[in-house]
Amino acid sequence: MTRPKPCPRAPGLLEEYAARFDDLFTHVAQRRGFREYLAGLLAPRDRNKTLTALAGAEPVAGAQHPAVQRLQFFLSESRWDPEQVNARRLELLLADPGTAPHSGGVLVIDDSGDRKDGTKTAHVGHQWLGRYGKTDNGVVTVTTLWADERLYYPVHARPYTPARHFGKGKNDPAFRTKLAIGADLAIESSAAGFVFRAVAADSAYGDQDGFRGELSKAGLPFVMALKPRRGTWAYGADAHTPVDAARALPWNGPEDPGDWQPVARAFRDGHTETWWAADAALGWWGTRRHHPPGGDHRGPRHPAGQGHLVPGHQPAPPRRPA
């Protein structure tokens, strides 16, 4: 086998990491482009989703800079397999004791949208962009992310293609909803060796019976946010909302919290908060509460307007008297 030709080294320790992908690229220009792309993603810049920012050039005016054009060619024209590159990245994460997944983590499913002008770009369409809180022209990507209380990192990402790109619209066999893509990615992550305590998602996914059904059929435990108007899986008269279930749990103050227990949360700005949560057959509920100085844990509230995280892989137990 011919030894790969050397290319300009990546900064610092990044070179050791980038070198582990060299056998996936057939040309020196590809290996160089990969290093420049990684450096651009990791650099402390505000716009690391634009080519000019990735290449360290001026916005708009620097679009024709050689470094920008070189990166553009690497990402859109050069022939290399992104699935192979991501598979290698996941192998490295699984092999490193510092990043290897464990059964106490969670797999988070969500989607993210970015604005994009025009209609010719693949996957572009007029659709809801959660990042901006409105419907606009853009591209939406469904992602899975593994996380525990210590770290988090992306696992898979797949763009959602609006129905207008298909000959038969939503009836086309190739069309996949974001929900279907999310379920596929969760199953794919499990098959790749990523273990987790549960799949987690917000109410945009949790309110969809079909999505939860796909995870259940695959044998994946899950914790989903439900909107307050939604009930949980239960039998007949036992059906109730997550808020009703939380209100039914006994609470006699911090000294005798019953089924509730404090869960400390630390945030990046340095402050801490305490969530009172209950781990019962129905699942976890919690209301965010500030942890005041002196350790005074406040009791749980159950505001009717808040959603709660509940698993849907088993029926809820009968309600207990308040």
CSV table of C-alpha atoms in Angstrom, one decimal:
chain,number,residue,atom,x,y,z
A,1,MET,CA,0.0,0.0,0.0
A,2,THR,CA,1.4,3.4,-1.0
A,3,ARG,CA,2.1,5.7,2.0
A,4,PRO,CA,-0.1,8.8,1.9
A,5,LYS,CA,1.7,12.0,0.9
A,6,PRO,CA,2.2,14.4,3.8
A,7,CYS,CA,0.1,17.5,4.0
A,8,PRO,CA,0.3,20.7,6.2
A,9,ARG,CA,-0.1,19.8,9.8
A,10,ALA,CA,-3.1,20.8,11.9
A,11,PRO,CA,-2.5,23.1,14.9
A,12,GLY,CA,-1.2,21.5,18.1
A,13,LEU,CA,-2.9,18.3,19.3
A,14,LEU,CA,-5.5,18.5,16.5
A,15,GLU,CA,-3.0,16.9,14.2
A,16,GLU,CA,-2.9,13.6,16.2
A,17,TYR,CA,-6.6,13.4,16.0
A,18,ALA,CA,-6.9,14.4,12.3
A,19,ALA,CA,-4.2,11.8,11.3
A,20,ARG,CA,-6.5,9.0,12.3
A,21,PHE,CA,-8.8,9.8,9.4
A,22,ASP,CA,-6.1,10.0,6.7
A,23,ASP,CA,-6.8,6.6,5.2
A,24,LEU,CA,-10.3,7.8,4.4
A,25,PHE,CA,-9.1,10.4,2.0
A,26,THR,CA,-7.3,9.6,-1.3
A,27,HIS,CA,-5.7,13.0,-2.0
A,28,VAL,CA,-3.4,15.4,-0.2
A,29,ALA,CA,-5.9,18.3,-0.8
A,30,GLN,CA,-8.7,16.3,0.9
A,31,ARG,CA,-6.5,15.6,4.0
A,32,ARG,CA,-5.6,19.3,4.1
A,33,GLY,CA,-9.2,20.3,3.7
A,34,PHE,CA,-10.3,18.0,6.5
A,35,ARG,CA,-7.7,19.6,8.9
A,36,GLU,CA,-8.8,23.1,7.9
A,37,TYR,CA,-12.4,22.2,8.4
A,38,LEU,CA,-11.8,20.8,11.9
A,39,ALA,CA,-9.7,23.8,12.9
A,40,GLY,CA,-12.5,26.1,11.7
A,41,LEU,CA,-15.1,24.3,13.7
A,42,LEU,CA,-13.1,24.4,16.9
A,43,ALA,CA,-11.9,28.0,16.6
A,44,PRO,CA,-13.7,30.5,18.9
A,45,ARG,CA,-15.7,32.2,16.2
A,46,ASP,CA,-19.4,33.3,16.3
A,47,ARG,CA,-20.3,32.1,12.8
A,48,ASN,CA,-18.7,28.7,12.4
A,49,LYS,CA,-21.5,27.6,10.1
A,50,THR,CA,-20.4,29.9,7.3
A,51,LEU,CA,-17.5,29.2,5.0
A,52,THR,CA,-15.9,32.5,5.5
A,53,ALA,CA,-15.8,32.1,9.3
A,54,LEU,CA,-14.6,28.5,9.0
A,55,ALA,CA,-11.7,29.7,6.9
A,56,GLY,CA,-11.0,32.8,9.0
A,57,ALA,CA,-11.9,35.3,6.3
A,58,GLU,CA,-14.1,38.4,6.2
A,59,PRO,CA,-17.9,37.9,5.9
A,60,VAL,CA,-19.1,38.3,2.3
A,61,ALA,CA,-16.0,40.3,1.1
A,62,GLY,CA,-13.8,37.3,1.8
A,63,ALA,CA,-15.9,34.8,-0.1
A,64,GLN,CA,-13.4,34.6,-3.0
A,65,HIS,CA,-10.4,34.2,-0.7
A,66,PRO,CA,-8.4,31.1,-1.7
A,67,ALA,CA,-8.8,29.5,1.7
A,68,VAL,CA,-12.6,29.9,1.4
A,69,GLN,CA,-12.7,28.5,-2.1
A,70,ARG,CA,-10.5,25.6,-1.1
A,71,LEU,CA,-12.8,24.7,1.8
A,72,GLN,CA,-15.9,25.1,-0.5
A,73,PHE,CA,-14.4,22.6,-2.9
A,74,PHE,CA,-13.6,20.1,-0.1
A,75,LEU,CA,-17.1,20.2,1.3
A,76,SER,CA,-19.2,20.3,-1.9
A,77,GLU,CA,-17.1,18.9,-4.8
A,78,SER,CA,-14.4,16.6,-3.4
A,79,ARG,CA,-15.3,12.9,-3.4
A,80,TRP,CA,-15.1,11.4,0.1
A,81,ASP,CA,-17.7,9.5,2.1
A,82,PRO,CA,-19.1,11.5,5.1
A,83,GLU,CA,-20.7,8.3,6.5
A,84,GLN,CA,-17.3,6.7,6.7
A,85,VAL,CA,-15.8,9.8,8.4
A,86,ASN,CA,-18.6,9.9,11.0
A,87,ALA,CA,-18.3,6.1,11.6
A,88,ARG,CA,-14.5,6.6,12.4
A,89,ARG,CA,-15.4,9.5,14.7
A,90,LEU,CA,-17.8,7.3,16.6
A,91,GLU,CA,-15.3,4.5,16.8
A,92,LEU,CA,-12.8,6.9,18.5
A,93,LEU,CA,-15.5,8.1,20.9
A,94,LEU,CA,-16.4,4.5,21.8
A,95,ALA,CA,-12.8,3.5,22.3
A,96,ASP,CA,-11.8,6.4,24.5
A,97,PRO,CA,-12.6,5.8,28.3
A,98,GLY,CA,-13.1,9.6,28.6
A,99,THR,CA,-16.0,9.6,26.1
A,100,ALA,CA,-17.2,6.1,25.9
A,101,PRO,CA,-21.0,5.9,26.5
A,102,HIS,CA,-22.5,4.2,29.5
A,103,SER,CA,-25.9,3.1,30.6
A,104,GLY,CA,-26.4,6.1,32.8
A,105,GLY,CA,-26.5,8.6,29.9
A,106,VAL,CA,-29.3,9.6,27.5
A,107,LEU,CA,-29.7,9.9,23.8
A,108,VAL,CA,-31.3,13.2,22.9
A,109,ILE,CA,-33.3,13.6,19.6
A,110,ASP,CA,-34.0,17.1,18.3
A,111,ASP,CA,-33.9,19.0,15.0
A,112,SER,CA,-32.3,22.3,14.1
A,113,GLY,CA,-33.0,24.7,11.3
A,114,ASP,CA,-30.9,27.2,9.4
A,115,ARG,CA,-32.0,29.9,7.0
A,116,LYS,CA,-31.2,29.4,3.4
A,117,ASP,CA,-32.2,31.6,0.4
A,118,GLY,CA,-33.3,30.2,-2.9
A,119,THR,CA,-34.9,26.9,-3.9
A,120,LYS,CA,-32.1,25.0,-5.7
A,121,THR,CA,-30.1,23.8,-2.6
A,122,ALA,CA,-30.7,20.2,-1.6
A,123,HIS,CA,-33.2,19.8,1.3
A,124,VAL,CA,-34.2,23.5,1.3
A,125,GLY,CA,-37.8,24.5,1.8
A,126,HIS,CA,-40.3,26.8,3.5
A,127,GLN,CA,-40.6,25.1,6.9
A,128,TRP,CA,-40.5,25.6,10.7
A,129,LEU,CA,-37.1,26.7,11.9
A,130,GLY,CA,-37.0,26.2,15.7
A,131,ARG,CA,-33.8,28.2,16.1
A,132,TYR,CA,-35.6,31.3,15.0
A,133,GLY,CA,-39.1,30.4,16.3
A,134,LYS,CA,-40.8,30.9,13.0
A,135,THR,CA,-41.5,29.4,9.5
A,136,ASP,CA,-39.0,30.5,6.9
A,137,ASN,CA,-36.9,29.2,4.0
A,138,GLY,CA,-34.2,27.0,5.2
A,139,VAL,CA,-32.7,23.5,5.9
A,140,VAL,CA,-33.6,21.4,8.9
A,141,THR,CA,-31.4,18.6,10.2
A,142,VAL,CA,-32.5,15.9,12.7
A,143,THR,CA,-29.8,15.0,15.2
A,144,THR,CA,-29.0,12.5,18.0
A,145,LEU,CA,-26.8,13.6,20.9
A,146,TRP,CA,-25.4,11.4,23.7
A,147,ALA,CA,-25.1,13.2,27.1
A,148,ASP,CA,-24.6,12.6,30.8
A,149,GLU,CA,-24.0,15.1,33.6
A,150,ARG,CA,-20.3,15.4,32.5
A,151,LEU,CA,-20.2,15.8,28.7
A,152,TYR,CA,-22.2,15.6,25.5
A,153,TYR,CA,-21.4,15.1,21.9
A,154,PRO,CA,-23.4,14.6,18.6
A,155,VAL,CA,-23.8,11.0,17.3
A,156,HIS,CA,-25.7,11.2,14.0
A,157,ALA,CA,-27.2,14.0,11.9
A,158,ARG,CA,-29.5,13.6,8.9
A,159,PRO,CA,-31.2,16.4,6.8
A,160,TYR,CA,-34.9,16.4,6.5
A,161,THR,CA,-36.1,16.7,2.9
A,162,PRO,CA,-39.4,18.6,2.4
A,163,ALA,CA,-42.1,16.9,0.4
A,164,ARG,CA,-41.8,19.3,-2.5
A,165,HIS,CA,-38.5,17.6,-3.4
A,166,PHE,CA,-40.3,14.3,-4.2
A,167,GLY,CA,-42.4,13.5,-7.3
A,168,LYS,CA,-45.4,12.3,-5.2
A,169,GLY,CA,-45.0,14.7,-2.3
A,170,LYS,CA,-45.7,13.1,1.1
A,171,ASN,CA,-47.1,10.0,-0.7
A,172,ASP,CA,-43.7,9.3,-2.2
A,173,PRO,CA,-42.1,6.1,-0.8
A,174,ALA,CA,-38.8,7.9,-0.3
A,175,PHE,CA,-40.3,10.7,1.8
A,176,ARG,CA,-39.4,10.6,5.5
A,177,THR,CA,-40.8,12.7,8.2
A,178,LYS,CA,-38.6,14.2,10.9
A,179,LEU,CA,-40.2,11.8,13.3
A,180,ALA,CA,-39.3,8.8,11.2
A,181,ILE,CA,-35.8,10.1,10.7
A,182,GLY,CA,-35.4,10.6,14.5
A,183,ALA,CA,-36.6,7.1,15.3
A,184,ASP,CA,-34.2,5.7,12.6
A,185,LEU,CA,-31.3,7.6,14.1
A,186,ALA,CA,-32.0,6.3,17.6
A,187,ILE,CA,-32.1,2.7,16.4
A,188,GLU,CA,-28.9,3.4,14.4
A,189,SER,CA,-27.1,4.8,17.5
A,190,SER,CA,-28.0,1.8,19.5
A,191,ALA,CA,-26.8,-0.6,16.8
A,192,ALA,CA,-23.5,1.4,16.7
A,193,GLY,CA,-22.8,0.5,20.3
A,194,PHE,CA,-24.1,3.6,22.1
A,195,VAL,CA,-25.8,2.5,25.3
A,196,PHE,CA,-28.1,4.8,27.2
A,197,ARG,CA,-30.7,4.8,29.9
A,198,ALA,CA,-33.3,6.3,27.7
A,199,VAL,CA,-34.0,8.3,24.5
A,200,ALA,CA,-35.1,11.8,25.4
A,201,ALA,CA,-37.0,14.4,23.3
A,202,ASP,CA,-39.2,17.4,23.7
A,203,SER,CA,-43.0,17.5,23.2
A,204,ALA,CA,-42.7,18.0,19.4
A,205,TYR,CA,-41.7,14.3,19.4
A,206,GLY,CA,-43.2,13.1,22.6
A,207,ASP,CA,-46.7,14.1,21.6
A,208,GLN,CA,-46.5,11.8,18.5
A,209,ASP,CA,-47.9,8.3,19.2
A,210,GLY,CA,-46.2,6.9,16.1
A,211,PHE,CA,-42.8,8.1,17.1
A,212,ARG,CA,-43.0,6.6,20.6
A,213,GLY,CA,-44.4,3.4,19.0
A,214,GLU,CA,-41.3,3.1,16.8
A,215,LEU,CA,-39.0,3.4,19.8
A,216,SER,CA,-41.0,0.9,21.8
A,217,LYS,CA,-41.0,-1.6,18.9
A,218,ALA,CA,-37.2,-1.3,18.8
A,219,GLY,CA,-37.0,-2.0,22.5
A,220,LEU,CA,-35.6,1.4,23.3
A,221,PRO,CA,-36.7,3.0,26.7
A,222,PHE,CA,-37.6,6.6,26.4
A,223,VAL,CA,-38.5,9.7,28.3
A,224,MET,CA,-40.6,12.2,26.4
A,225,ALA,CA,-42.0,15.7,27.2
A,226,LEU,CA,-45.8,15.9,26.8
A,227,LYS,CA,-47.8,19.0,26.6
A,228,PRO,CA,-50.1,19.5,29.6
A,229,ARG,CA,-53.2,18.8,27.5
A,230,ARG,CA,-52.0,15.3,26.8
A,231,GLY,CA,-52.7,12.3,29.0
A,232,THR,CA,-50.3,9.4,29.5
A,233,TRP,CA,-50.8,5.7,28.6
A,234,ALA,CA,-53.1,4.3,31.2
A,235,TYR,CA,-56.2,2.1,31.4
A,236,GLY,CA,-59.7,3.7,31.1
A,237,ALA,CA,-60.6,5.8,34.2
A,238,ASP,CA,-56.9,5.8,35.3
A,239,ALA,CA,-55.9,8.0,32.4
A,240,HIS,CA,-54.5,11.3,33.6
A,241,THR,CA,-52.0,14.0,32.7
A,242,PRO,CA,-48.4,14.2,34.0
A,243,VAL,CA,-49.4,17.2,36.2
A,244,ASP,CA,-52.2,15.2,37.8
A,245,ALA,CA,-49.7,12.4,38.5
A,246,ALA,CA,-47.2,14.8,40.1
A,247,ARG,CA,-49.9,16.3,42.3
A,248,ALA,CA,-50.9,12.9,43.6
A,249,LEU,CA,-47.4,12.2,45.0
A,250,PRO,CA,-47.1,12.8,48.8
A,251,TRP,CA,-45.0,15.8,50.0
A,252,ASN,CA,-44.4,16.6,53.7
A,253,GLY,CA,-41.6,19.1,53.4
A,254,PRO,CA,-37.8,18.7,52.9
A,255,GLU,CA,-37.4,16.6,56.0
A,256,ASP,CA,-40.0,14.1,54.8
A,257,PRO,CA,-40.3,14.5,51.0
A,258,GLY,CA,-42.0,11.2,50.4
A,259,ASP,CA,-41.4,10.1,46.8
A,260,TRP,CA,-39.6,13.3,46.0
A,261,GLN,CA,-35.9,13.8,46.1
A,262,PRO,CA,-33.6,16.8,45.3
A,263,VAL,CA,-31.6,16.7,42.1
A,264,ALA,CA,-28.8,19.4,42.0
A,265,ARG,CA,-28.2,21.1,38.7
A,266,ALA,CA,-25.1,23.2,37.9
A,267,PHE,CA,-25.2,25.7,35.1
A,268,ARG,CA,-22.4,27.2,33.0
A,269,ASP,CA,-22.8,30.7,34.5
A,270,GLY,CA,-21.9,29.2,37.9
A,271,HIS,CA,-25.3,29.2,39.6
A,272,THR,CA,-27.0,26.1,40.9
A,273,GLU,CA,-30.6,25.1,41.1
A,274,THR,CA,-32.4,22.2,42.8
A,275,TRP,CA,-35.1,20.2,41.0
A,276,TRP,CA,-37.4,18.2,43.2
A,277,ALA,CA,-38.1,15.0,41.2
A,278,ALA,CA,-39.9,11.7,41.8
A,279,ASP,CA,-38.8,8.4,40.4
A,280,ALA,CA,-41.8,6.2,40.3
A,281,ALA,CA,-43.4,3.8,37.7
A,282,LEU,CA,-44.8,6.7,35.8
A,283,GLY,CA,-41.4,8.4,35.5
A,284,TRP,CA,-39.5,11.5,36.5
A,285,TRP,CA,-41.2,14.8,37.2
A,286,GLY,CA,-39.5,17.9,38.3
A,287,THR,CA,-40.1,21.6,38.8
A,288,ARG,CA,-37.0,23.8,38.5
A,289,ARG,CA,-36.4,25.7,41.8
A,290,HIS,CA,-33.5,27.9,42.8
A,291,HIS,CA,-31.3,26.5,45.5
A,292,PRO,CA,-31.0,29.5,48.0
A,293,PRO,CA,-27.8,30.1,50.0
A,294,GLY,CA,-27.8,28.1,53.2
A,295,GLY,CA,-29.2,24.9,51.7
A,296,ASP,CA,-32.9,25.7,52.1
A,297,HIS,CA,-34.6,23.2,49.7
A,298,ARG,CA,-38.0,24.5,48.7
A,299,GLY,CA,-40.8,22.1,48.1
A,300,PRO,CA,-42.2,21.1,44.6
A,301,ARG,CA,-44.8,23.1,42.7
A,302,HIS,CA,-47.0,21.6,40.0
A,303,PRO,CA,-48.0,24.5,37.8
A,304,ALA,CA,-50.7,23.4,35.3
A,305,GLY,CA,-49.0,25.2,32.5
A,306,GLN,CA,-45.7,23.3,32.6
A,307,GLY,CA,-45.0,20.1,30.8
A,308,HIS,CA,-43.3,17.2,32.6
A,309,LEU,CA,-41.0,14.5,31.4
A,310,VAL,CA,-42.6,11.1,31.4
A,311,PRO,CA,-41.8,7.7,29.8
A,312,GLY,CA,-44.4,6.1,27.6
A,313,HIS,CA,-43.0,2.6,27.4
A,314,GLN,CA,-45.4,1.2,30.0
A,315,PRO,CA,-48.9,2.0,31.3
A,316,ALA,CA,-49.2,4.5,34.1
A,317,PRO,CA,-50.2,3.2,37.5
A,318,PRO,CA,-53.6,4.1,39.0
A,319,ARG,CA,-53.9,7.5,40.6
A,320,ARG,CA,-53.4,7.6,44.3
A,321,PRO,CA,-55.5,10.0,46.5
A,322,ALA,CA,-54.0,13.4,47.1
